[in-house]
Amino acid sequence: MAVHHPTREQIQLEAVFTALSNPLRLRVVRTLAAGGEHPCGALLVGVSKSTLTHHWRVLREGGLIWQRPVGRELLLSLRREDLDARFPGLLDAVLAAIDVAEVPDGMEPVA
Amino acid sequence: MAVHHPTREQIQLEAVFTALSNPLRLRVVRTLAAGGEHPCGALLVGVSKSTLTHHWRVLREGGLIWQRPVGRELLLSLRREDLDARFPGLLDAVLAAIDVAEVPDGMEPVA
């Protein structure tokens, strides 16, 4: 099923912040910042499928991630190039703040 | 009536982003970034009192603003020092992104 991704120009600042307003989504952004594509099922352990689907949608609609279906797998990656072009310096500051906030890695079970 | 403000250490990153996830609140942050205290009634024109009260609470609980009652007036100011100390560089990046996003000034009537 094809899903909607905003173009670079369509990325809205308030939607970016909505995507960042949840600790689980901050975990995902932190993990994806390492680069590359990640199978969505491995990104957050101990979270129900419907909750995951919700988080992917908010991240996708905020312009934070690409979501690419491959067979039965869904691969997620950070839209770093688009975010850096649209709002220079913002993503780096966000990632630094995530480190300060000591957001745990997405691979640790959700408390 | 005394209202709750989180201490600097209590400021949570996801609550900061929640406070920033609305275009009207982005306007307010932009206006307050000029410095000083601003009477809350002059910050957003054409918005109902109950909506304003909601926005001030989200900004306050996110650690973005100080809210100080003086007589019948409520004065708002940006917690720049606390935010810079807690998440170095984040507020500057947010303000730069608000400029890029062309968030209108809070003094213009809400569309």
mmCIF file of C-alpha atoms in Angstrom:
data_model
loop_
_atom_site.group_PDB
_atom_site.id
_atom_site.type_symbol
_atom_site.label_atom_id
_atom_site.label_comp_id
_atom_site.label_asym_id
_atom_site.label_seq_id
_atom_site.Cartn_x
_atom_site.Cartn_y
_atom_site.Cartn_z
ATOM 1 C CA MET A 1 0.000 0.000 0.000
ATOM 2 C CA ALA A 2 1.387 3.362 -1.038
ATOM 3 C CA VAL A 3 1.515 5.884 1.772
ATOM 4 C CA HIS A 4 1.777 9.653 1.620
ATOM 5 C CA HIS A 5 5.066 11.416 2.284
ATOM 6 C CA PRO A 6 5.173 15.228 2.228
ATOM 7 C CA THR A 7 7.615 16.660 -0.291
ATOM 8 C CA ARG A 8 10.572 18.590 1.095
ATOM 9 C CA GLU A 9 8.743 21.880 0.519
ATOM 10 C CA GLN A 10 5.587 20.555 2.176
ATOM 11 C CA ILE A 11 7.320 19.770 5.462
ATOM 12 C CA GLN A 12 5.678 21.933 8.116
ATOM 13 C CA LEU A 13 7.573 23.047 11.195
ATOM 14 C CA GLU A 14 4.688 22.384 13.595
ATOM 15 C CA ALA A 15 4.321 18.858 12.161
ATOM 16 C CA VAL A 16 8.044 18.253 12.705
ATOM 17 C CA PHE A 17 7.609 19.229 16.357
ATOM 18 C CA THR A 18 4.469 17.102 16.671
ATOM 19 C CA ALA A 19 6.518 14.145 15.444
ATOM 20 C CA LEU A 20 9.157 14.927 18.093
ATOM 21 C CA SER A 21 6.689 15.371 20.962
ATOM 22 C CA ASN A 22 6.709 11.755 22.104
ATOM 23 C CA PRO A 23 9.519 9.873 23.880
ATOM 24 C CA LEU A 24 9.103 6.729 21.761
ATOM 25 C CA ARG A 25 9.329 8.727 18.549
ATOM 26 C CA LEU A 26 12.429 10.499 19.894
ATOM 27 C CA ARG A 27 13.963 7.048 20.411
ATOM 28 C CA VAL A 28 13.229 6.127 16.823
ATOM 29 C CA VAL A 29 14.726 9.367 15.481
ATOM 30 C CA ARG A 30 17.829 8.751 17.552
ATOM 31 C CA THR A 31 18.201 5.211 16.236
ATOM 32 C CA LEU A 32 17.583 6.209 12.606
ATOM 33 C CA ALA A 33 20.135 9.040 12.910
ATOM 34 C CA ALA A 34 22.825 6.351 12.728
ATOM 35 C CA GLY A 35 21.940 6.176 9.028
ATOM 36 C CA GLY A 36 20.544 3.617 6.626
ATOM 37 C CA GLU A 37 17.250 1.798 6.525
ATOM 38 C CA HIS A 38 15.904 -0.052 9.551
ATOM 39 C CA PRO A 39 13.184 -2.732 9.574
ATOM 40 C CA CYS A 40 10.342 -1.123 11.500
ATOM 41 C CA GLY A 41 9.695 -4.207 13.617
ATOM 42 C CA ALA A 42 13.133 -3.932 15.200
ATOM 43 C CA LEU A 43 12.915 -0.241 16.126
ATOM 44 C CA LEU A 44 10.714 -0.338 19.208
ATOM 45 C CA VAL A 45 10.541 -3.498 21.283
ATOM 46 C CA GLY A 46 7.452 -4.237 23.357
ATOM 47 C CA VAL A 47 5.053 -1.896 21.563
ATOM 48 C CA SER A 48 1.799 -3.090 19.949
ATOM 49 C CA LYS A 49 1.488 -3.099 16.167
ATOM 50 C CA SER A 50 -1.308 -0.512 16.154
ATOM 51 C CA THR A 51 0.746 1.842 18.328
ATOM 52 C CA LEU A 52 3.742 1.386 16.036
ATOM 53 C CA THR A 53 1.601 2.142 12.988
ATOM 54 C CA HIS A 54 0.436 5.353 14.659
ATOM 55 C CA HIS A 55 3.989 6.446 15.473
ATOM 56 C CA TRP A 56 5.214 5.729 11.925
ATOM 57 C CA ARG A 57 2.367 7.800 10.513
ATOM 58 C CA VAL A 58 3.104 10.814 12.734
ATOM 59 C CA LEU A 59 6.814 10.607 11.896
ATOM 60 C CA ARG A 60 6.075 10.186 8.193
ATOM 61 C CA GLU A 61 3.541 13.021 7.997
ATOM 62 C CA GLY A 62 5.920 15.270 9.890
ATOM 63 C CA GLY A 63 8.498 14.660 7.178
ATOM 64 C CA LEU A 64 10.927 12.969 9.572
ATOM 65 C CA ILE A 65 11.091 9.552 7.919
ATOM 66 C CA TRP A 66 10.869 7.663 4.667
ATOM 67 C CA GLN A 67 8.804 4.501 4.883
ATOM 68 C CA ARG A 68 9.574 1.936 2.165
ATOM 69 C CA PRO A 69 7.792 -1.409 1.837
ATOM 70 C CA VAL A 70 9.997 -4.277 0.692
ATOM 71 C CA GLY A 71 8.044 -7.529 0.436
ATOM 72 C CA ARG A 72 6.365 -7.923 3.821
ATOM 73 C CA GLU A 73 8.941 -5.717 5.486
ATOM 74 C CA LEU A 74 8.706 -1.973 6.091
ATOM 75 C CA LEU A 75 12.005 -0.119 6.041
ATOM 76 C CA LEU A 76 12.345 3.258 7.765
ATOM 77 C CA SER A 77 15.038 5.882 7.322
ATOM 78 C CA LEU A 78 15.580 9.445 8.508
ATOM 79 C CA ARG A 79 15.005 12.229 5.946
ATOM 80 C CA ARG A 80 18.161 13.994 7.048
ATOM 81 C CA GLU A 81 18.912 15.611 3.697
ATOM 82 C CA ASP A 82 15.406 17.042 3.362
ATOM 83 C CA LEU A 83 15.273 18.250 6.954
ATOM 84 C CA ASP A 84 18.724 19.845 6.727
ATOM 85 C CA ALA A 85 17.716 21.605 3.506
ATOM 86 C CA ARG A 86 14.343 22.774 4.815
ATOM 87 C CA PHE A 87 15.417 23.840 8.333
ATOM 88 C CA PRO A 88 19.233 24.114 8.424
ATOM 89 C CA GLY A 89 20.714 23.159 11.779
ATOM 90 C CA LEU A 90 17.455 22.033 13.353
ATOM 91 C CA LEU A 91 17.969 18.276 13.159
ATOM 92 C CA ASP A 92 21.497 18.477 14.568
ATOM 93 C CA ALA A 93 20.232 20.560 17.496
ATOM 94 C CA VAL A 94 17.397 18.092 18.061
ATOM 95 C CA LEU A 95 19.782 15.114 18.058
ATOM 96 C CA ALA A 96 22.101 16.897 20.500
ATOM 97 C CA ALA A 97 19.108 17.613 22.762
ATOM 98 C CA ILE A 98 18.043 13.952 22.595
ATOM 99 C CA ASP A 99 21.517 13.015 23.840
ATOM 100 C CA VAL A 100 21.245 15.523 26.696
ATOM 101 C CA ALA A 101 17.777 14.204 27.574
ATOM 102 C CA GLU A 102 19.257 10.708 27.726
ATOM 103 C CA VAL A 103 16.518 9.232 25.598
ATOM 104 C CA PRO A 104 17.219 5.503 25.676
ATOM 105 C CA ASP A 105 18.001 3.582 22.538
ATOM 106 C CA GLY A 106 15.007 2.195 20.674
ATOM 107 C CA MET A 107 16.329 -1.330 21.036
ATOM 108 C CA GLU A 108 15.799 -1.346 24.794
ATOM 109 C CA PRO A 109 12.362 -2.618 25.873
ATOM 110 C CA VAL A 110 9.863 0.168 26.525
ATOM 111 C CA ALA A 111 9.432 0.677 30.290
ATOM 112 C CA MET B 1 -3.520 32.109 41.476
ATOM 113 C CA ALA B 2 -0.092 30.512 41.554
ATOM 114 C CA VAL B 3 0.621 28.303 38.577
ATOM 115 C CA HIS B 4 3.160 25.520 38.180
ATOM 116 C CA HIS B 5 6.372 26.062 36.293
ATOM 117 C CA PRO B 6 8.789 23.149 35.869
ATOM 118 C CA THR B 7 12.253 23.799 37.260
ATOM 119 C CA ARG B 8 15.112 23.927 34.751
ATOM 120 C CA GLU B 9 15.968 20.298 35.530
ATOM 121 C CA GLN B 10 12.350 19.220 35.165
ATOM 122 C CA ILE B 11 12.053 20.516 31.604
ATOM 123 C CA GLN B 12 11.301 17.488 29.397
ATOM 124 C CA LEU B 13 12.345 17.436 25.760
ATOM 125 C CA GLU B 14 9.077 15.916 24.530
ATOM 126 C CA ALA B 15 7.121 18.628 26.400
ATOM 127 C CA VAL B 16 9.267 21.314 24.753
ATOM 128 C CA PHE B 17 8.354 19.853 21.359
ATOM 129 C CA THR B 18 4.682 19.572 22.331
ATOM 130 C CA ALA B 19 4.759 23.287 23.159
ATOM 131 C CA LEU B 20 6.263 23.976 19.724
ATOM 132 C CA SER B 21 3.812 21.763 17.798
ATOM 133 C CA ASN B 22 1.244 24.489 17.134
ATOM 134 C CA PRO B 23 1.547 27.488 14.768
ATOM 135 C CA LEU B 24 0.030 29.937 17.258
ATOM 136 C CA ARG B 25 2.453 28.890 19.963
ATOM 137 C CA LEU B 26 5.330 29.225 17.479
ATOM 138 C CA ARG B 27 4.177 32.810 16.891
ATOM 139 C CA VAL B 28 4.260 33.510 20.607
ATOM 140 C CA VAL B 29 7.748 32.027 20.997
ATOM 141 C CA ARG B 30 8.954 34.155 18.115
ATOM 142 C CA THR B 31 7.488 37.320 19.623
ATOM 143 C CA LEU B 32 8.844 36.578 23.112
ATOM 144 C CA ALA B 33 12.296 35.886 21.667
ATOM 145 C CA ALA B 34 12.685 39.651 21.254
ATOM 146 C CA GLY B 35 13.140 39.679 25.030
ATOM 147 C CA GLY B 36 11.368 41.126 28.043
ATOM 148 C CA GLU B 37 7.905 40.558 29.440
ATOM 149 C CA HIS B 38 4.829 40.820 27.255
ATOM 150 C CA PRO B 39 1.217 41.268 28.455
ATOM 151 C CA CYS B 40 -0.502 38.044 27.406
ATOM 152 C CA GLY B 41 -3.522 39.838 25.979
ATOM 153 C CA ALA B 42 -1.397 41.527 23.321
ATOM 154 C CA LEU B 43 0.383 38.386 22.110
ATOM 155 C CA LEU B 44 -2.288 36.755 19.955
ATOM 156 C CA VAL B 45 -5.011 38.899 18.434
ATOM 157 C CA GLY B 46 -8.383 37.358 17.586
ATOM 158 C CA VAL B 47 -8.096 34.263 19.785
ATOM 159 C CA SER B 48 -10.627 33.410 22.511
ATOM 160 C CA LYS B 49 -9.603 33.684 26.147
ATOM 161 C CA SER B 50 -10.052 29.953 26.788
ATOM 162 C CA THR B 51 -7.866 29.091 23.802
ATOM 163 C CA LEU B 52 -5.222 31.539 25.015
ATOM 164 C CA THR B 53 -5.306 30.000 28.492
ATOM 165 C CA HIS B 54 -4.745 26.573 26.926
ATOM 166 C CA HIS B 55 -1.775 27.773 24.874
ATOM 167 C CA TRP B 56 -0.156 29.520 27.866
ATOM 168 C CA ARG B 57 -0.480 26.323 29.894
ATOM 169 C CA VAL B 58 1.153 24.142 27.219
ATOM 170 C CA LEU B 59 3.982 26.660 26.790
ATOM 171 C CA ARG B 60 4.404 26.975 30.563
ATOM 172 C CA GLU B 61 4.373 23.226 31.252
ATOM 173 C CA GLY B 62 6.841 22.710 28.433
ATOM 174 C CA GLY B 63 9.235 25.057 30.208
ATOM 175 C CA LEU B 64 9.146 27.574 27.357
ATOM 176 C CA ILE B 65 7.736 30.549 29.244
ATOM 177 C CA TRP B 66 7.508 32.258 32.599
ATOM 178 C CA GLN B 67 4.007 33.459 33.441
ATOM 179 C CA ARG B 68 3.908 36.259 36.036
ATOM 180 C CA PRO B 69 0.700 37.831 37.298
ATOM 181 C CA VAL B 70 0.905 41.574 38.011
ATOM 182 C CA GLY B 71 -2.402 42.957 39.247
ATOM 183 C CA ARG B 72 -4.978 41.850 36.685
ATOM 184 C CA GLU B 73 -2.323 41.494 34.034
ATOM 185 C CA LEU B 74 -0.411 38.355 33.109
ATOM 186 C CA LEU B 75 3.121 38.917 31.852
ATOM 187 C CA LEU B 76 4.847 36.274 29.729
ATOM 188 C CA SER B 77 8.533 35.904 28.934
ATOM 189 C CA LEU B 78 10.709 33.311 27.248
ATOM 190 C CA ARG B 79 12.850 31.069 29.506
ATOM 191 C CA ARG B 80 15.819 31.483 27.233
ATOM 192 C CA GLU B 81 18.459 31.058 29.940
ATOM 193 C CA ASP B 82 16.910 27.834 31.240
ATOM 194 C CA LEU B 83 16.367 26.376 27.774
ATOM 195 C CA ASP B 84 19.903 27.258 26.672
ATOM 196 C CA ALA B 85 21.299 25.649 29.814
ATOM 197 C CA ARG B 86 19.160 22.520 29.550
ATOM 198 C CA PHE B 87 19.432 21.927 25.776
ATOM 199 C CA PRO B 88 22.327 24.038 24.419
ATOM 200 C CA GLY B 89 21.696 25.322 20.907
ATOM 201 C CA LEU B 90 18.154 24.005 20.619
ATOM 202 C CA LEU B 91 16.288 27.294 21.066
ATOM 203 C CA ASP B 92 18.496 29.134 18.573
ATOM 204 C CA ALA B 93 17.885 26.381 16.000
ATOM 205 C CA VAL B 94 14.145 26.515 16.682
ATOM 206 C CA LEU B 95 14.054 30.302 16.248
ATOM 207 C CA ALA B 96 16.005 30.037 12.989
ATOM 208 C CA ALA B 97 13.547 27.391 11.761
ATOM 209 C CA ILE B 98 10.594 29.622 12.704
ATOM 210 C CA ASP B 99 12.115 32.338 10.498
ATOM 211 C CA VAL B 100 12.498 29.872 7.614
ATOM 212 C CA ALA B 101 8.908 28.672 8.088
ATOM 213 C CA GLU B 102 7.779 32.308 7.844
ATOM 214 C CA VAL B 103 5.627 32.051 10.928
ATOM 215 C CA PRO B 104 3.817 35.409 11.039
ATOM 216 C CA ASP B 105 4.228 37.772 13.942
ATOM 217 C CA GLY B 106 1.848 37.242 16.834
ATOM 218 C CA MET B 107 0.494 40.772 16.443
ATOM 219 C CA GLU B 108 -1.138 39.988 13.108
ATOM 220 C CA PRO B 109 -4.738 38.742 13.382
ATOM 221 C CA VAL B 110 -5.044 34.970 13.282
ATOM 222 C CA ALA B 111 -6.247 33.839 9.838
#
